[in-house]
mmCIF file of C-alpha atoms and ligand atoms in Angstrom:
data_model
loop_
_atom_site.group_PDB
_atom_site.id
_atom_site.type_symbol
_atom_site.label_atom_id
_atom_site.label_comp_id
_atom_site.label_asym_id
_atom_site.label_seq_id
_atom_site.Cartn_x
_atom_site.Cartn_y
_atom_site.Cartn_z
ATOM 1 C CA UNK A 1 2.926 44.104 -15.378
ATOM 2 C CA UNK A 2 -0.167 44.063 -17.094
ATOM 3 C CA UNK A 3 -1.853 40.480 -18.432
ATOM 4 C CA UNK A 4 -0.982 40.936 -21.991
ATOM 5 C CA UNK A 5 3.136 41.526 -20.591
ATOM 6 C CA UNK A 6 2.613 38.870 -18.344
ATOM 7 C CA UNK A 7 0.990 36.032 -20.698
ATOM 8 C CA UNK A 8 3.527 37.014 -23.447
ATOM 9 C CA UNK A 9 6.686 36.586 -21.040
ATOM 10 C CA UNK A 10 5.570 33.228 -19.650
ATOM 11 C CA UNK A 11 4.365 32.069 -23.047
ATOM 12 C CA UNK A 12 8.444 33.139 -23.966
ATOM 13 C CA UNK A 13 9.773 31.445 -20.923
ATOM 14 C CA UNK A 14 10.549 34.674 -19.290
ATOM 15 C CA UNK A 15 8.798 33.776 -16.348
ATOM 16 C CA UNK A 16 8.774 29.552 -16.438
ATOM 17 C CA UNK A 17 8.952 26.549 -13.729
ATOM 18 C CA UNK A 18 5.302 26.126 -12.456
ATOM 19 C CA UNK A 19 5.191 28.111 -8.900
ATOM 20 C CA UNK A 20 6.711 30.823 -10.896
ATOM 21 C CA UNK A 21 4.158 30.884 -13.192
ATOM 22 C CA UNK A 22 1.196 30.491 -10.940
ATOM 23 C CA UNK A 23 2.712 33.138 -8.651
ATOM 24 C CA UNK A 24 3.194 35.362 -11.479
ATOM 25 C CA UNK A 25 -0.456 35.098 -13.036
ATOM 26 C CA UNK A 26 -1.945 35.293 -9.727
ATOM 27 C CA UNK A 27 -0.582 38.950 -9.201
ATOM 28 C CA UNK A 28 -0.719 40.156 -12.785
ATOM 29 C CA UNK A 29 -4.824 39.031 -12.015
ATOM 30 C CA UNK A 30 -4.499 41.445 -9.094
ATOM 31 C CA UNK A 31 -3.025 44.285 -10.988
ATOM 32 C CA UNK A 32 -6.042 43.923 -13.526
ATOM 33 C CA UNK A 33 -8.565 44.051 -10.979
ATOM 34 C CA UNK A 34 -6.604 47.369 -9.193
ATOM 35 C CA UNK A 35 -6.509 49.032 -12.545
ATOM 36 C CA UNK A 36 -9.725 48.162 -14.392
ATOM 37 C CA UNK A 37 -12.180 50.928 -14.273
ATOM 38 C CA UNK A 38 -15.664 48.938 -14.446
ATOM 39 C CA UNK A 39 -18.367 50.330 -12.167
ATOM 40 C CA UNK A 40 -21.272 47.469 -13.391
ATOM 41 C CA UNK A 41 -20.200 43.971 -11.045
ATOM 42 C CA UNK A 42 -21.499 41.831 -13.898
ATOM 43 C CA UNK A 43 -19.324 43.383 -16.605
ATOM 44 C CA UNK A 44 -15.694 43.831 -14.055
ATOM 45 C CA UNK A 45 -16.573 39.502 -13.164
ATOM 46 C CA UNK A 46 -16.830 39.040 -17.372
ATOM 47 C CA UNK A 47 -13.454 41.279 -17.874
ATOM 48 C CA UNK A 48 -11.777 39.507 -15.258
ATOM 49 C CA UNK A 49 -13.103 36.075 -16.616
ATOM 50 C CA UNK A 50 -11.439 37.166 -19.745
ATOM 51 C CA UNK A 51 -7.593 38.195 -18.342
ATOM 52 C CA UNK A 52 -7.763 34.701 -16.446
ATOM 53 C CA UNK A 53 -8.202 33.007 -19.901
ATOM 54 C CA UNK A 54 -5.500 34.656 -21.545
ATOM 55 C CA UNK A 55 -3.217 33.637 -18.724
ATOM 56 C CA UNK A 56 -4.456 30.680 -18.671
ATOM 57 C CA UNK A 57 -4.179 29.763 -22.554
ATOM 58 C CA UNK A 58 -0.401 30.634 -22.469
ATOM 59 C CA UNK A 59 0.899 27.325 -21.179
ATOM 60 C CA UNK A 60 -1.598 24.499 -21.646
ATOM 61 C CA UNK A 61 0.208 21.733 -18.860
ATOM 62 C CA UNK A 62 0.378 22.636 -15.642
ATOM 63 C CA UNK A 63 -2.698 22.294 -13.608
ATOM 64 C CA UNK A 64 -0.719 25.052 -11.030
ATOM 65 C CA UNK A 65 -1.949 27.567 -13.694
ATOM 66 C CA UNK A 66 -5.359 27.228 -13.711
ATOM 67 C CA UNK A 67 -5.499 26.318 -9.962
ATOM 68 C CA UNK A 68 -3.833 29.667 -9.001
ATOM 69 C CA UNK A 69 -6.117 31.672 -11.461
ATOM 70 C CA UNK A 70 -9.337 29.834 -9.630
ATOM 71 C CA UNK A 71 -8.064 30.638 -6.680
ATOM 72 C CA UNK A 72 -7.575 34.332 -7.067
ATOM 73 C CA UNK A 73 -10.978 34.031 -8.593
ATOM 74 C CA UNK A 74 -12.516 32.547 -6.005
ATOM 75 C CA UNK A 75 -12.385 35.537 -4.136
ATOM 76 C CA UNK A 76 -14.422 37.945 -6.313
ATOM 77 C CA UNK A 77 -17.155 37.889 -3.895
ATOM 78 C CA UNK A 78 -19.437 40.799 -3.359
ATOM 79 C CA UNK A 79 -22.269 42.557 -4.644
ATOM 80 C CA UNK A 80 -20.214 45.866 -5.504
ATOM 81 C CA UNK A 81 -17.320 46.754 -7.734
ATOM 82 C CA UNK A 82 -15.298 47.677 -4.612
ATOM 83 C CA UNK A 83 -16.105 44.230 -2.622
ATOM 84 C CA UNK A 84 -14.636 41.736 -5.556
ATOM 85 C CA UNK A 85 -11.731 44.280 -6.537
ATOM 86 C CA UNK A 86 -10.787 43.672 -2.364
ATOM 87 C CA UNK A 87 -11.595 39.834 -2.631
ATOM 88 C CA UNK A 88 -9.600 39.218 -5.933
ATOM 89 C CA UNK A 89 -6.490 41.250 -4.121
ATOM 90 C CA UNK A 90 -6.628 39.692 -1.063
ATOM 91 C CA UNK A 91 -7.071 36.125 -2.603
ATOM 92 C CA UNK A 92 -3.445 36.676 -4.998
ATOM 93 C CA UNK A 93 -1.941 37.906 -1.536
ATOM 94 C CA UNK A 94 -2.911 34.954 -0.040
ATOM 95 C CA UNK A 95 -2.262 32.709 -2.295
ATOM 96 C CA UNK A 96 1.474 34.115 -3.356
ATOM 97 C CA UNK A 97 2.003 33.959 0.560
ATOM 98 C CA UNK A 98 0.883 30.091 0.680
ATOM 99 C CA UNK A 99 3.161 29.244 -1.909
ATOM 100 C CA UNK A 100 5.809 30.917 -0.866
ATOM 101 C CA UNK A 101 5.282 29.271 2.572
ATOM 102 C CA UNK A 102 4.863 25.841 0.922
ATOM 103 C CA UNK A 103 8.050 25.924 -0.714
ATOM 104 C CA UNK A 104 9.635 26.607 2.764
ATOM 105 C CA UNK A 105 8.010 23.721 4.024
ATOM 106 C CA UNK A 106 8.531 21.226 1.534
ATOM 107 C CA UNK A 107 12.401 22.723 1.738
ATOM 108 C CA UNK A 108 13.121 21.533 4.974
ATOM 109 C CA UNK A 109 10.939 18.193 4.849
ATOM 110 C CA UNK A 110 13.193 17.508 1.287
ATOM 111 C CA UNK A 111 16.118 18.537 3.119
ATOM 112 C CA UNK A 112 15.913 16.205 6.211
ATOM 113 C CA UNK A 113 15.592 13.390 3.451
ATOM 114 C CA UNK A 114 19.041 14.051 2.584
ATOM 115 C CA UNK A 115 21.858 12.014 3.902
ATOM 116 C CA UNK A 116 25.122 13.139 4.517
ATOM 117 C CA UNK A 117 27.380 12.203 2.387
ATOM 118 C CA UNK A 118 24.624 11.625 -0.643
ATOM 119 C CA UNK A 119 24.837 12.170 -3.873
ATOM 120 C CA UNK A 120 21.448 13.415 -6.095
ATOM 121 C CA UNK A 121 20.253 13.434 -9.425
ATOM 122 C CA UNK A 122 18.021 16.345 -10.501
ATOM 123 C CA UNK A 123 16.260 17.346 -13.423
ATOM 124 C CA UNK A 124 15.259 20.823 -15.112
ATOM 125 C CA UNK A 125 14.842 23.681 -12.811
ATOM 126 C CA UNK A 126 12.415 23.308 -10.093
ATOM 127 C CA UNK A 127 12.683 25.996 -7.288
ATOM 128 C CA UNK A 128 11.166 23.830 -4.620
ATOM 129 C CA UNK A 129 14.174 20.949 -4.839
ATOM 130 C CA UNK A 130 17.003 23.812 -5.583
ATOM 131 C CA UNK A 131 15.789 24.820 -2.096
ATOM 132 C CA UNK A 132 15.375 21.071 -0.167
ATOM 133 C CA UNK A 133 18.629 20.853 -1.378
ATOM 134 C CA UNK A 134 20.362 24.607 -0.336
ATOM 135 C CA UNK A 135 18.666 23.452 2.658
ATOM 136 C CA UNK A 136 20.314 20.095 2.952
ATOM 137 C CA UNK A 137 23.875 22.140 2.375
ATOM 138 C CA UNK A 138 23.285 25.006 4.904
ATOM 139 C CA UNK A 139 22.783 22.143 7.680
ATOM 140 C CA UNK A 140 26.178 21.110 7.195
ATOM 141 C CA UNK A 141 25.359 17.965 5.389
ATOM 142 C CA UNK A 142 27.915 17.031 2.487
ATOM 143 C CA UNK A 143 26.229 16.468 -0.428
ATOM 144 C CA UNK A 144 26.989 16.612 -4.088
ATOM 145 C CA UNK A 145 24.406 16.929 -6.998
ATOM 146 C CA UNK A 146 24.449 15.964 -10.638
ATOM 147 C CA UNK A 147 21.808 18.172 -12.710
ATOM 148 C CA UNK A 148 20.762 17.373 -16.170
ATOM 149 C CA UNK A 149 21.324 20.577 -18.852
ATOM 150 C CA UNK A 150 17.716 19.642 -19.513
ATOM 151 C CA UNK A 151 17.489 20.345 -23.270
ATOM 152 C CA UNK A 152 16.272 22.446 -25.356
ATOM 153 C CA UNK A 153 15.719 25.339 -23.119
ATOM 154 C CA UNK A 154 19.026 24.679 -20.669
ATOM 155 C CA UNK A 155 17.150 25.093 -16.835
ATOM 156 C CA UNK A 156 20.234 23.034 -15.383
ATOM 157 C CA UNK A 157 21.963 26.136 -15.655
ATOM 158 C CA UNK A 158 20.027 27.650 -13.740
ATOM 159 C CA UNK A 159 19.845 25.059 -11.292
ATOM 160 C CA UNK A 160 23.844 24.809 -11.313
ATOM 161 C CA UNK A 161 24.518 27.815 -10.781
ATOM 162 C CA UNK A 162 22.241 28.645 -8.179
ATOM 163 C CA UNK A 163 23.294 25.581 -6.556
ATOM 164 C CA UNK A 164 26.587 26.189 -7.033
ATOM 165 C CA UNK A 165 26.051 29.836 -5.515
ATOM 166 C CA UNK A 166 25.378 28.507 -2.436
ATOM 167 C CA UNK A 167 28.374 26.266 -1.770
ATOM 168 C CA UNK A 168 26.961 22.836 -3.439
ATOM 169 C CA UNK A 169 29.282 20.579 -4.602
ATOM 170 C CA UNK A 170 27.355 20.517 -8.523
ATOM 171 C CA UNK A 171 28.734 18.855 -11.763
ATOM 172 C CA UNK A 172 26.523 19.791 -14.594
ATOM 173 C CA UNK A 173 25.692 16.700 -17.187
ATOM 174 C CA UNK A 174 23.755 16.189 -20.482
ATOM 175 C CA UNK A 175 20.654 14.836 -20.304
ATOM 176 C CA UNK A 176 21.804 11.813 -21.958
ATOM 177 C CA UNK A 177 24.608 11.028 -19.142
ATOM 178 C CA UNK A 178 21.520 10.348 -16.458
ATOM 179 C CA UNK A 179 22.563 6.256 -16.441
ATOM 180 C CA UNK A 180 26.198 6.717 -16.674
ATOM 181 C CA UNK A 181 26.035 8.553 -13.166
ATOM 182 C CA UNK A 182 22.819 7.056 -11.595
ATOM 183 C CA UNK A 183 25.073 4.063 -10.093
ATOM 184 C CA UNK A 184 26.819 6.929 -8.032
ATOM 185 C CA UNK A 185 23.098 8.466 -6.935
ATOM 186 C CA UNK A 186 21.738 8.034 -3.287
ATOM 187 C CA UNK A 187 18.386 10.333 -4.794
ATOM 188 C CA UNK A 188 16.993 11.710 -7.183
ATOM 189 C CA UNK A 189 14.734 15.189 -6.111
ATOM 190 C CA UNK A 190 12.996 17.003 -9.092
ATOM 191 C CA UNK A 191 9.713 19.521 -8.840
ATOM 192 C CA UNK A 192 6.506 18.836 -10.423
ATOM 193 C CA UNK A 193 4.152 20.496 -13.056
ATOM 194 C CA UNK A 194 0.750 18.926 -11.446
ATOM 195 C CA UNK A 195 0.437 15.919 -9.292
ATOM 196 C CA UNK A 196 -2.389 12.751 -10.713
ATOM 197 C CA UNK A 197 -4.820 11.729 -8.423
ATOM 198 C CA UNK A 198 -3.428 7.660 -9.185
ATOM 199 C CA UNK A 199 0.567 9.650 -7.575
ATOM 200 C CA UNK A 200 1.727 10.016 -11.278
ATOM 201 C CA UNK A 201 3.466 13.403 -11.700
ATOM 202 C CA UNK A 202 3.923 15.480 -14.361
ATOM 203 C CA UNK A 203 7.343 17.286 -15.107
ATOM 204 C CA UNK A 204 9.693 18.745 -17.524
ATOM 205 C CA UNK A 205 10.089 15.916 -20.684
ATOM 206 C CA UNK A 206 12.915 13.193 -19.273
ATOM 207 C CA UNK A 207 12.046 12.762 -15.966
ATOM 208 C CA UNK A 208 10.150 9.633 -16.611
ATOM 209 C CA UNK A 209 13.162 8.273 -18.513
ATOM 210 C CA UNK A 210 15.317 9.276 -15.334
ATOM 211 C CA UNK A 211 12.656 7.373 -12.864
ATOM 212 C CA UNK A 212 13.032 4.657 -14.585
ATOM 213 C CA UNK A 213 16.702 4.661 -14.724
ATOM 214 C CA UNK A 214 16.276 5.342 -11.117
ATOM 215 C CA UNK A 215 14.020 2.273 -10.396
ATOM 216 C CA UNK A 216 16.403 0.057 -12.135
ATOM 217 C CA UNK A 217 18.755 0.963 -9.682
ATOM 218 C CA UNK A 218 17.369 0.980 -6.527
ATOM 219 C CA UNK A 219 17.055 5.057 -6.504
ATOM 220 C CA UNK A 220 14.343 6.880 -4.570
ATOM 221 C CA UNK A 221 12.999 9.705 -6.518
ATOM 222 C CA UNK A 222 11.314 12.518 -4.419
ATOM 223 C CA UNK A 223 8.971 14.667 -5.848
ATOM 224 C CA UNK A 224 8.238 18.099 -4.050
ATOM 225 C CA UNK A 225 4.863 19.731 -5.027
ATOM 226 C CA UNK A 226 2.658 22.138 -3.103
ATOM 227 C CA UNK A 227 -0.471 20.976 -2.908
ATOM 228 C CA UNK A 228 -1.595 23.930 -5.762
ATOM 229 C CA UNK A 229 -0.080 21.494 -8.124
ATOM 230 C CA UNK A 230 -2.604 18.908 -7.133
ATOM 231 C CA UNK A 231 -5.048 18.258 -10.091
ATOM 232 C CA UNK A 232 -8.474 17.136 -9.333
ATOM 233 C CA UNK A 233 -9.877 14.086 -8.705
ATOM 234 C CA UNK A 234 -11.431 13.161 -11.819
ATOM 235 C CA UNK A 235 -8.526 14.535 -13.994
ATOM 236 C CA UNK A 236 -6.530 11.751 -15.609
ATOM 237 C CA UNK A 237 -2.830 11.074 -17.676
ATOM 238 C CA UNK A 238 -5.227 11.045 -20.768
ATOM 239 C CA UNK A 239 -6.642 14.799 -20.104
ATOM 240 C CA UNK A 240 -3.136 15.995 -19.336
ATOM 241 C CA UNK A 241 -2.459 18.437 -22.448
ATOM 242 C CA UNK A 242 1.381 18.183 -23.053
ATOM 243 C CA UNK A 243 3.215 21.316 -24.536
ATOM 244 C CA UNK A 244 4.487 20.947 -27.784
ATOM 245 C CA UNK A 245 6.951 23.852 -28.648
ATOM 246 C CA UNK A 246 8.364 25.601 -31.367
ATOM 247 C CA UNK A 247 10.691 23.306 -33.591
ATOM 248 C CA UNK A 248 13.436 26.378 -33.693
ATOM 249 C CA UNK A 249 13.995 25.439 -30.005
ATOM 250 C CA UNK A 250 15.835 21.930 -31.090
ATOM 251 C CA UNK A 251 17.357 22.782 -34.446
ATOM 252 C CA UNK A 252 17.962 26.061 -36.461
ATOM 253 C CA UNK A 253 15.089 26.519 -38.564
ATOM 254 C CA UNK A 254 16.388 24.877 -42.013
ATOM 255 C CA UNK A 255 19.542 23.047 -40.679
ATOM 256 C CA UNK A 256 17.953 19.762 -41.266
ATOM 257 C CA UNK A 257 16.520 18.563 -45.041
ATOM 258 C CA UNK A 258 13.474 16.062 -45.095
ATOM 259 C CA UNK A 259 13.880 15.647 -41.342
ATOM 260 C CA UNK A 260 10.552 15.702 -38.811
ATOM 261 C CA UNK A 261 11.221 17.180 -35.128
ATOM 262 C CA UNK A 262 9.502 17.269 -32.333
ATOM 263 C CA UNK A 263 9.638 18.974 -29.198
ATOM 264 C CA UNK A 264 7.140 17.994 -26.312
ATOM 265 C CA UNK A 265 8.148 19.663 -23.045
ATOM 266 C CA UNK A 266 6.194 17.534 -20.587
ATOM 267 C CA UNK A 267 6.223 13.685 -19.698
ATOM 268 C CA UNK A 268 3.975 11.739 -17.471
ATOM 269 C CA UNK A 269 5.911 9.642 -14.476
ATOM 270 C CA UNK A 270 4.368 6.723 -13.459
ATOM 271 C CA UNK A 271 3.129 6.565 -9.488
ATOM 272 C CA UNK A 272 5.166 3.228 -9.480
ATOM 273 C CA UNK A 273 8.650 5.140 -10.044
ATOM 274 C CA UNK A 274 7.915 7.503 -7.343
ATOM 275 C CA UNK A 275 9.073 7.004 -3.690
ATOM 276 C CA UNK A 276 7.130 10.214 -2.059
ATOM 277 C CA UNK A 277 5.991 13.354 -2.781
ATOM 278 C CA UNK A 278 6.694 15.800 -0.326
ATOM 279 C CA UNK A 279 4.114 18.566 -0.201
ATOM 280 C CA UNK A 280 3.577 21.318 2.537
ATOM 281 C CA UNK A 281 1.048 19.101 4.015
ATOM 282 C CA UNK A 282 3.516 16.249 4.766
ATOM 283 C CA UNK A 283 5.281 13.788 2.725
ATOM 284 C CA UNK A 284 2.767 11.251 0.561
ATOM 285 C CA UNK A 285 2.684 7.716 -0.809
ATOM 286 C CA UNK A 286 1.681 7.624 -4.638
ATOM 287 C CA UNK A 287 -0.540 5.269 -3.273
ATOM 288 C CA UNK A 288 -2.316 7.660 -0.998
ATOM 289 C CA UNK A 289 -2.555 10.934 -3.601
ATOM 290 C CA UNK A 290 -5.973 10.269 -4.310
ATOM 291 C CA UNK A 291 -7.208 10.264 -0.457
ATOM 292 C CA UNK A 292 -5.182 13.698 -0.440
ATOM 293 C CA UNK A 293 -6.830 15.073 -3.171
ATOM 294 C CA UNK A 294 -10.687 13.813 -2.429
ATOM 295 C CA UNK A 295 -9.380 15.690 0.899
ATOM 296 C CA UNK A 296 -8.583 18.535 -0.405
ATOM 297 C CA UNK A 297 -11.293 19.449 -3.254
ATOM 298 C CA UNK A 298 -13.984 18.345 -0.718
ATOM 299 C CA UNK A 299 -12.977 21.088 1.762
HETATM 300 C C1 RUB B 1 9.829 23.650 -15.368
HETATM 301 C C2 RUB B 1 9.674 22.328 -14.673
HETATM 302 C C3 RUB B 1 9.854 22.332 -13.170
HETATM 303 C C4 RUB B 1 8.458 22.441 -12.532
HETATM 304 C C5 RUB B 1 8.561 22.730 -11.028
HETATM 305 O O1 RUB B 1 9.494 23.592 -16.737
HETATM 306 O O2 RUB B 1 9.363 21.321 -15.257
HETATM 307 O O3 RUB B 1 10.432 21.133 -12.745
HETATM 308 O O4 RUB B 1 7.735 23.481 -13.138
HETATM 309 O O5 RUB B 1 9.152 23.990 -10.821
HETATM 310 P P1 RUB B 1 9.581 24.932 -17.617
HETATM 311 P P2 RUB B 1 8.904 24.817 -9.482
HETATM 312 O O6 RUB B 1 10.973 25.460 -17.489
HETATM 313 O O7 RUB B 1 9.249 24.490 -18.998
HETATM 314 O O8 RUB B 1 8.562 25.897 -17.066
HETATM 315 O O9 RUB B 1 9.317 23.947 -8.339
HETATM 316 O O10 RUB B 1 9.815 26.024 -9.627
HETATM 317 O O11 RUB B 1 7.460 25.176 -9.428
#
């Protein structure tokens, strides 16, 4: 797929939830550099600069974006052509390979979390906790799941019926059910769009309502992010962009008479409604994200 196919697909949602995305740029970046026929190193780094923005500029939250396209980038290193073509192909290799190990990880860390016998909460679609939790099943643990139809754009579905593919016991709910069934919930295990330095954690719009639901109740809620998904240091809630989407995604255009809508996909979790996050490097306090991070971007 070339970067114009791949921007338009995840700005449609073709290709959505954050890994998915950051896997997918990363590669489309790869296919670019394979395919564009530049002989002057100044002008292929410029081009390439270019494709990264458009990918970049299709979905403004999620710090996994950008840190997958710098990543890629990161490995145009050379002095010819040839040398940063290599670097920029090995670098989306690499990188779709760590994430793909890092959800593997975090899958069997989120899975040993799980009780027998538990029931969980979950929100949206997030591939990482779909697999913690196929994980949990496939060790013979009993558990059963609730997962939100996570409005407008209906990822429980997906989550349900991948869960249910693999022998979960799953009840789908609407969104607005989350405190009618939280006094049955052991956990609650949703994915993230980019981890805060202060152990807030962005996600899809109505997981803070369901942390806090949670937190009335005496509910862990386990966030599993690879590390990708970290944001720096200095970035803060207030320089978090959230998406606002189309209005035709909550109401048929003209269905409604004098009537505002909006749609913002993103919310902002506070650290305090957050019991870990578990992350391919180990499972981490709120407290302790910003040691992780200073870690991390120092290296
Ligand atoms: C998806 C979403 C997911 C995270 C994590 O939102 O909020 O919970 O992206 O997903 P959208 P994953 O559907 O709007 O992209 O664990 O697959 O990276």
């Amino acid at each position: 797929m070339n970067i114009d196919e791949t921007a338009q697909k995840i700005i449609t949602m073709e290709i959505r939830g954050a890994g998915k995305i950051a896997r997918s740029a990363a590669l489309a970046l790869k296919d670019y550099a394979i395919k564009l026929q530049e002989e002057d190193p100044q002008k292929f780094i410029s081009m390439m600069k270019s494709a990264q923005a458009k990918l970049f500029n299709t979905r403004p939250t999620a710090v996994s974006l950008e840190n997958a396209l710098e990543l890629v980038m990161a490995g145009a290193k050379g002095n010819t052509v040839t040398e940063l073509r290599a670097g920029v192909e090995a670098a989306a290799d690499q990188f779709v390979k760590n994430s793909q190990d890092a959800i593997n990880k975090i899958a069997v860390i989120c899975a040993d979390k799980i009780n027998d016998g538990n029931t969980i909460i979950t929100h949206c679609n997030s591939t990482v906790a779909v697999q913690g939790m196929i994980n949990a099943k496939n060790q013979g643990k009993s558990l059963r799941v609730y997962a939100t139809e996570t409005r407008p754009w209906f990822q429980g579905h997906i989550t349900s019926q991948t869960l249910a593919d693999a022998g979960v016991d799953i009840t789908l709910i609407v969104d607005s059910a989350v405190r009618y069934f939280m006094t049955e919930a052991n956990l609650v295990i949703v994915g993230a769009d980019t981890v805060l330095s202060n152990g807030s954690v962005v996600n899809k719009i109505g997981t803070s309502q369901i942390a806090l639901c949670a937190h009335e109740h005496h509910v862990p809620v386990l966030v599993c992010a690879e590390t990708y998904k970290f944001a720096r240091p200095n970035i803060t809630a207030k320089d978090v962009r959230i998406e606002e989407r189309a209005i035709s995604e909550v109401v048929k255009p003209g269905k409604l008479k004098g009537v505002k809508i909006r749609n913002p996909v993103f919310d902002i979790t506070p650290a305090k409604y957050i019991e870990s996050i578990i992350t391919e490097i180990g499972v981490i306090s709120p407290s302790n994200t910003h040691e992780v991070l200073q870690k991390m971007f120092d290296e």
